[in-house]
mmCIF file of C-alpha atoms in Angstrom:
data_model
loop_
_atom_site.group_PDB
_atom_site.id
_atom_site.type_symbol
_atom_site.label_atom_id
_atom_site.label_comp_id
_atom_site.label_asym_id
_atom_site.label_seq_id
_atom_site.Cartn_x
_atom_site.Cartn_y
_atom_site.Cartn_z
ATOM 1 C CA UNK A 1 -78.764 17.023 -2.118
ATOM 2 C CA UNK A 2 -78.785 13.168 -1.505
ATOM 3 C CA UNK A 3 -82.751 12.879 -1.912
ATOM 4 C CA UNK A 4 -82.435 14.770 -5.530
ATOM 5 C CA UNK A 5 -79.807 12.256 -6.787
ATOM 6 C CA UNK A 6 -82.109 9.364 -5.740
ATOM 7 C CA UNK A 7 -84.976 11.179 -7.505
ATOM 8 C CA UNK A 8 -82.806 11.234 -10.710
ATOM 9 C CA UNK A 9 -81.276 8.025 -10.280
ATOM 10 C CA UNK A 10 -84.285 5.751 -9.633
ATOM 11 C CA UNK A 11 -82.478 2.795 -11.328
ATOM 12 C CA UNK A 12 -80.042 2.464 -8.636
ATOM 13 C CA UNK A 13 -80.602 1.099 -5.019
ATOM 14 C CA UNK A 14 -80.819 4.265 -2.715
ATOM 15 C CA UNK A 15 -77.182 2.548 -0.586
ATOM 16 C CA UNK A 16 -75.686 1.900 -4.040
ATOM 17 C CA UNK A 17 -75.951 5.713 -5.248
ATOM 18 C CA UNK A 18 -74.915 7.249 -2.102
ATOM 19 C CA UNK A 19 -71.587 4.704 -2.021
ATOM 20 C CA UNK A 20 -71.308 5.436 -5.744
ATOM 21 C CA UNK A 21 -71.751 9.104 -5.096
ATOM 22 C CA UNK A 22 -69.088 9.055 -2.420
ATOM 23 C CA UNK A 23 -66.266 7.398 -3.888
ATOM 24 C CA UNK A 24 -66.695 10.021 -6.924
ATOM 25 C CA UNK A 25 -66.464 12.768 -4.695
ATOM 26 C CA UNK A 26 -63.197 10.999 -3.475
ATOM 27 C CA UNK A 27 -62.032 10.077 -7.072
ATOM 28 C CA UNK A 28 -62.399 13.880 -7.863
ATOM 29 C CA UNK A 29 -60.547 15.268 -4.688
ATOM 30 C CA UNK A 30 -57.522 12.947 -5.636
ATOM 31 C CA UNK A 31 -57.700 14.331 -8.945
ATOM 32 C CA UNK A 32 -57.993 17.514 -8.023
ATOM 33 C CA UNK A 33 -54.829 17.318 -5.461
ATOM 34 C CA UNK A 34 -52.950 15.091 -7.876
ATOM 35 C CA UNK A 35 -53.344 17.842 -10.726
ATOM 36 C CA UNK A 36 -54.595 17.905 -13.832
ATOM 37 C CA UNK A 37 -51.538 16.895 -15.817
ATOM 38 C CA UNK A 38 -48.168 15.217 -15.015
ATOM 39 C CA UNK A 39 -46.451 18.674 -16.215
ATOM 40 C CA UNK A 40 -47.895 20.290 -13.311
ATOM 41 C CA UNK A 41 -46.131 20.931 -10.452
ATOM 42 C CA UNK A 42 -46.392 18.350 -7.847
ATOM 43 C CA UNK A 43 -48.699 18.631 -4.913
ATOM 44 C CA UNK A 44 -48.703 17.429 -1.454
ATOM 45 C CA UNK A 45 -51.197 14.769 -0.700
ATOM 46 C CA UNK A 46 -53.503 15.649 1.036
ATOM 47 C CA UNK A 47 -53.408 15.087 5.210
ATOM 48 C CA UNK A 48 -54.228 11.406 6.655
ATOM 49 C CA UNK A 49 -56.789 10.965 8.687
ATOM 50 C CA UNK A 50 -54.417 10.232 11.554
ATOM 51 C CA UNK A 51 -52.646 13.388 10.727
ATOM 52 C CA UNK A 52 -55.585 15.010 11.166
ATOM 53 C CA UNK A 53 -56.731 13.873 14.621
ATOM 54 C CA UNK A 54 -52.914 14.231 15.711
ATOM 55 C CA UNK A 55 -53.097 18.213 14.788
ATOM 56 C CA UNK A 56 -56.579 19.083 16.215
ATOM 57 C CA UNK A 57 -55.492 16.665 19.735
ATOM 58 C CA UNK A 58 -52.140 18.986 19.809
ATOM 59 C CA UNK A 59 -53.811 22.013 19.302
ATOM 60 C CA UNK A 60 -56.479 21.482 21.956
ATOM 61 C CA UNK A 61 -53.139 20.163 24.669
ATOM 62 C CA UNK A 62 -51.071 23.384 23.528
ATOM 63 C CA UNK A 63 -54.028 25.931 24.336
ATOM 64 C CA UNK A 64 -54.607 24.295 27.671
ATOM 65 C CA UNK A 65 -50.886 24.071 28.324
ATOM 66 C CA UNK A 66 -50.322 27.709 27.114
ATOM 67 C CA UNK A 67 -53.042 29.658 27.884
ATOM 68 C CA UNK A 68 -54.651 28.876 31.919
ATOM 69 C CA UNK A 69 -57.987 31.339 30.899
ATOM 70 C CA UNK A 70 -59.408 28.979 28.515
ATOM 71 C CA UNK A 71 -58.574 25.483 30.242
ATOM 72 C CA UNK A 72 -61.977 25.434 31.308
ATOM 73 C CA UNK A 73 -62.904 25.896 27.680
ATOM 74 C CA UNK A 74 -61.242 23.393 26.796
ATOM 75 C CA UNK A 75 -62.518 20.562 29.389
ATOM 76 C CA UNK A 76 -65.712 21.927 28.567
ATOM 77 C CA UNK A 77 -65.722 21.925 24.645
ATOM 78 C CA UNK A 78 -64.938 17.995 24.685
ATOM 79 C CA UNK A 79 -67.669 17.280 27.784
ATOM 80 C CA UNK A 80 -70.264 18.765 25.876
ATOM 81 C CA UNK A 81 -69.261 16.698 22.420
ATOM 82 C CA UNK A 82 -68.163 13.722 24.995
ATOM 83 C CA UNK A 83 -65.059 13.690 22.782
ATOM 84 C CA UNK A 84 -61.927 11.854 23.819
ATOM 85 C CA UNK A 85 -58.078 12.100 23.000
ATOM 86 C CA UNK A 86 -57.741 9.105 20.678
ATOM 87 C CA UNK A 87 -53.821 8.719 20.453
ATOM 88 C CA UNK A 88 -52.545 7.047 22.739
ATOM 89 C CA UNK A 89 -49.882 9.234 23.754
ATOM 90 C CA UNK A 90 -52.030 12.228 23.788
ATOM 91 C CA UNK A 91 -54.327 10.529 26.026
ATOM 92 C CA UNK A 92 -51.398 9.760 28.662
ATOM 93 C CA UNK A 93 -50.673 13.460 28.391
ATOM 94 C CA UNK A 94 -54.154 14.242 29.161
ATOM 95 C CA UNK A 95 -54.240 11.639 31.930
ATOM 96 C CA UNK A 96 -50.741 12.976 33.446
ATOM 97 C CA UNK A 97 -52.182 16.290 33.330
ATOM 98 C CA UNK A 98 -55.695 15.745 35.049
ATOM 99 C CA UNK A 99 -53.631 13.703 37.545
ATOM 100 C CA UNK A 100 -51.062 16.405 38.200
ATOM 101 C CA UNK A 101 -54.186 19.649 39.083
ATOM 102 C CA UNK A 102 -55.818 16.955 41.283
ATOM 103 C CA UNK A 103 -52.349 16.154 43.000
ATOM 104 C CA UNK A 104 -51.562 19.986 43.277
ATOM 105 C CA UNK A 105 -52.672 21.905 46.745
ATOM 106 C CA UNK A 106 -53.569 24.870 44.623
ATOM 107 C CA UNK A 107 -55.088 25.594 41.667
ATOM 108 C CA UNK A 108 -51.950 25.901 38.891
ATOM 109 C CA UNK A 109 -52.649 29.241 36.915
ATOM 110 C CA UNK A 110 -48.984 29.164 35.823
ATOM 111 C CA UNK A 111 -48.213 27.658 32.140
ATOM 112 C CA UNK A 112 -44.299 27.379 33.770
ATOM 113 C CA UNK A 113 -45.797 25.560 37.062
ATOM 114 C CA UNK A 114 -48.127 22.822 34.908
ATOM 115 C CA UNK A 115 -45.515 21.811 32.626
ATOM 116 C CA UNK A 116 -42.776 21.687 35.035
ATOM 117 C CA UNK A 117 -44.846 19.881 37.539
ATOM 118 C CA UNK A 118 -45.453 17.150 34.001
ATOM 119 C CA UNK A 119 -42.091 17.091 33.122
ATOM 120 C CA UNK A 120 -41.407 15.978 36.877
ATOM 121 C CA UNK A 121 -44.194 12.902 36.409
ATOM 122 C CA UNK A 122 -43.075 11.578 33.081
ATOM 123 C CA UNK A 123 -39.749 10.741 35.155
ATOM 124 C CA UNK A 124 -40.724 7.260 35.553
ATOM 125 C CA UNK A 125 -42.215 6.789 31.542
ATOM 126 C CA UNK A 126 -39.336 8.897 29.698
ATOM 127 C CA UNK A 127 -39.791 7.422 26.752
ATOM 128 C CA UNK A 128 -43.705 8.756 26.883
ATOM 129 C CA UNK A 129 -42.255 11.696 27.296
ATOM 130 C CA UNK A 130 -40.508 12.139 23.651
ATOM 131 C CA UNK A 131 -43.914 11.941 21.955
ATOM 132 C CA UNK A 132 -45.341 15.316 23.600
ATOM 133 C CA UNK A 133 -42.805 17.308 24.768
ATOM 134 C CA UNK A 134 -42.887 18.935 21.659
ATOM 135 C CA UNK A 135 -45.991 20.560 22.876
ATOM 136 C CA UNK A 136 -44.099 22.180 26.043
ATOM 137 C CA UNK A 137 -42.516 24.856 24.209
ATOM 138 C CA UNK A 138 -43.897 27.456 21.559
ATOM 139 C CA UNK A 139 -42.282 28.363 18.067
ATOM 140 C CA UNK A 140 -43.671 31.838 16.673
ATOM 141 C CA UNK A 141 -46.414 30.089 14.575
ATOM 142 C CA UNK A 142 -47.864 28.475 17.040
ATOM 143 C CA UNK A 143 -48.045 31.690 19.761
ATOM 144 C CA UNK A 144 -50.014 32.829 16.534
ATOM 145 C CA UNK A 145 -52.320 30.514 16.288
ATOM 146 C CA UNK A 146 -53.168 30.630 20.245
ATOM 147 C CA UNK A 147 -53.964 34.335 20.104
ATOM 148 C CA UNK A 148 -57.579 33.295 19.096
ATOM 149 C CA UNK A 149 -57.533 30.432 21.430
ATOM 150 C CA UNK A 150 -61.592 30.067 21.265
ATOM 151 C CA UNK A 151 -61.593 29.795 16.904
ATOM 152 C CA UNK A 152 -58.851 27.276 17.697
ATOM 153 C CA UNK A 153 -60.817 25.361 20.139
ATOM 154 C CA UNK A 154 -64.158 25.421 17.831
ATOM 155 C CA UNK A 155 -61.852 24.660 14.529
ATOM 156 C CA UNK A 156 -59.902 21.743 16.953
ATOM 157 C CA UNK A 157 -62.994 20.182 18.137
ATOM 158 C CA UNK A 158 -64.952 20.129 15.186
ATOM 159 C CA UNK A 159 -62.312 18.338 13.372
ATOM 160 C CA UNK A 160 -61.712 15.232 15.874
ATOM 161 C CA UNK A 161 -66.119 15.071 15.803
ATOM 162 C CA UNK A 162 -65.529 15.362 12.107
ATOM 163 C CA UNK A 163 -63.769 12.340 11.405
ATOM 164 C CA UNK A 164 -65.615 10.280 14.120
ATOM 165 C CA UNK A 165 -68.804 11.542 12.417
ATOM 166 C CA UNK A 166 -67.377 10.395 8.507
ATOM 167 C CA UNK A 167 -66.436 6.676 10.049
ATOM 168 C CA UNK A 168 -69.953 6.471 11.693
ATOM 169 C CA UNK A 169 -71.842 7.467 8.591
ATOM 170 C CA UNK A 170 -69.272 4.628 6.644
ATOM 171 C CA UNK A 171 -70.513 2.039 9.056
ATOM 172 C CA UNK A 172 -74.313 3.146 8.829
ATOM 173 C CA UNK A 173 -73.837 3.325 4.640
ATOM 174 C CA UNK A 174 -72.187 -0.747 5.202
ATOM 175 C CA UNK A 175 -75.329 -1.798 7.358
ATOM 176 C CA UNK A 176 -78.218 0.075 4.724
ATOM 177 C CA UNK A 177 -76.451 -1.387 1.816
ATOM 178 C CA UNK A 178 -76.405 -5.107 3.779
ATOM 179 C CA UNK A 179 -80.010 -4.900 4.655
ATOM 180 C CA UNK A 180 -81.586 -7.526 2.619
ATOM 181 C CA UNK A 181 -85.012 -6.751 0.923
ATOM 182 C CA UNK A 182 -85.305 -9.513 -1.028
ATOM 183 C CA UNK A 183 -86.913 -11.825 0.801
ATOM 184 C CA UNK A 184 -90.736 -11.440 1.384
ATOM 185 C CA UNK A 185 -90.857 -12.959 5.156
ATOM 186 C CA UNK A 186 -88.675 -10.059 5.934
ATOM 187 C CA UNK A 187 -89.484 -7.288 3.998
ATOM 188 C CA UNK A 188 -91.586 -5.197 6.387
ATOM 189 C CA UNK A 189 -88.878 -5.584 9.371
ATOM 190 C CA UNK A 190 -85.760 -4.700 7.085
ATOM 191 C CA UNK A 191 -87.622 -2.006 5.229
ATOM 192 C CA UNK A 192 -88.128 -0.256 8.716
ATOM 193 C CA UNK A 193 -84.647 -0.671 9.281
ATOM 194 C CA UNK A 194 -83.663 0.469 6.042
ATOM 195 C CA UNK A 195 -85.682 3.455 6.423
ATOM 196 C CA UNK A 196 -83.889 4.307 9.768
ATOM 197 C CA UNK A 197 -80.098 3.994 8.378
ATOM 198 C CA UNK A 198 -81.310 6.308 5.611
ATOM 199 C CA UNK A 199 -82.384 8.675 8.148
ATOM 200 C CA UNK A 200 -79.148 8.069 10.072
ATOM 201 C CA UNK A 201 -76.958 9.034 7.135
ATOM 202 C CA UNK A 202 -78.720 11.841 6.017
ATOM 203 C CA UNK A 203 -78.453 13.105 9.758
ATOM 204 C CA UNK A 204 -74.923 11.947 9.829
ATOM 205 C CA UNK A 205 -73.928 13.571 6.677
ATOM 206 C CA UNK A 206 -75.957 16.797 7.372
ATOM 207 C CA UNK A 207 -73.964 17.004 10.860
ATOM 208 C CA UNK A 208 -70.763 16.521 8.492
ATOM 209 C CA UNK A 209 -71.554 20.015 6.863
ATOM 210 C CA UNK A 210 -71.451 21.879 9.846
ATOM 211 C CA UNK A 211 -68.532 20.647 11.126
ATOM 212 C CA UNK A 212 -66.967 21.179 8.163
ATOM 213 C CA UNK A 213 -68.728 25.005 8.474
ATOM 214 C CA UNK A 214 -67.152 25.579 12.135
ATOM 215 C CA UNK A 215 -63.596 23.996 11.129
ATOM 216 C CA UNK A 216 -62.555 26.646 9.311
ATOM 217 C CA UNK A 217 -61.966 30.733 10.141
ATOM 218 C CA UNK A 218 -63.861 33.082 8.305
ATOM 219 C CA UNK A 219 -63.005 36.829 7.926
ATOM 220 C CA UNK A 220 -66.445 37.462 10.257
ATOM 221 C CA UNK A 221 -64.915 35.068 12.617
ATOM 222 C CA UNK A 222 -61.580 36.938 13.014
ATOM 223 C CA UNK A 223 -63.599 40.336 13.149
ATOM 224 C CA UNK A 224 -65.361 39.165 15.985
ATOM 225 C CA UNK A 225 -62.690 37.601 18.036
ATOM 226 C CA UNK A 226 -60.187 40.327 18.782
ATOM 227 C CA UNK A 227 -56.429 38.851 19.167
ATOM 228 C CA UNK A 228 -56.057 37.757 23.103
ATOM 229 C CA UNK A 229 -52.438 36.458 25.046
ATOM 230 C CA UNK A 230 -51.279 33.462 25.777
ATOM 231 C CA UNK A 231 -51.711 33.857 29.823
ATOM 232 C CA UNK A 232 -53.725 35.645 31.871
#
């Protein structure tokens, strides 16, 4: 897709179209969200980026909170994208939790047993403790949503490596476009580092498809992962 519109667009710098190309597709989901007219009816905007990460992070906590068979999942999910909980609260959580099964003299299969044992070592940070205890107990949406605890963790997962991936292809796009090709003494060392950023985004941005590909649920998906419980 991105080699075609440099094909047509030979007038432009290959960093220019790609950042011009972008912010359209941004201009147009805005647009889209926003409506097409101000008689529509009004429509949320859509989720932050922090919103995001906050959603896929709880998800990922609540599954290995609520349901002990796929903890190892989990643990392994993020090993094998070396992904890490970003907020900082969520991180504690993680930390307190790790902490607590390496404290404990036997392995704790019991959702009751973790959290209690947490609520007991968030005595001495209670006001830590306000930010995730939300996550300790289950409404009837959310025992929903952990009956296919594996889609979850795939949909969870890709998201967070999502928006890392979309701020890593930003800050390749910055350093392509701020290569300088102008001068003649370093054209041939720029142009090979040119060439490599272009390669970087178009890895980056392919990468970007998939994830966006394994965020969401398809009817296959469902089909092939029968409903499971939240212990076992």
């Amino acid at each position: 897709h991105w080699k075609k519109l440099l094909a047509e667009n030979e007038f432009l710098s290959a960093p220019l179209l790609v950042a011009k190309q972008l912010k359209y597709y941004r201009k147009n989901n805005r647009n889209f969200t926003q409506g097409k007219n101000n008689n529509s009816q009004k429509v949320l905007s859509p989720p932050t980026e922090r919103s995001l990460l906050a959603e896929a992070e709880y998800l990922l906590l609540r599954i290995y909170l609520h349901c002990p068979k796929y903890r190892q999942d989990v643990k392994s999910a993020m090993e094998a994208r070396d992904l890490q909980f970003s907020l900082s609260h969520n991180r504690f959580l993680w930390k307190q939790i790790i902490d607590v099964e390496n404290m404990s003299e036997y392995q704790i299969t019991d959702s009751d047993d973790l959290i209690s044992k947490l609520q007991d070592s968030y005595l001495d940070a209670p006001d830590k403790l306000s930010e995730v205890e939300h996550l300790f107990h289950l409404d009837e949406k959310a025992k929903r949503n952990l009956l296919r605890a594996p889609l979850e963790i795939r949909s969870a997962i890709a998201a967070i490596e999502l928006i890392m991936c979309k701020k890593r292809r930003s800050a390749v796009l910055s350093m392509w476009q701020n290569t300088d090709l102008s001068t003649d003494s370093e054209l041939a060392k720029n142009s090979e580092l040119a060439k490599k950023y272009q390669e970087k985004f178009y890895s980056e941005s392919e990468w970007i498809k998939e994830l966006e590909r394994l965020r969401i649920t398809t009817i296959y998906d469902l089909i092939q992962v029968p409903l499971g419980e939240l212990s076992d």
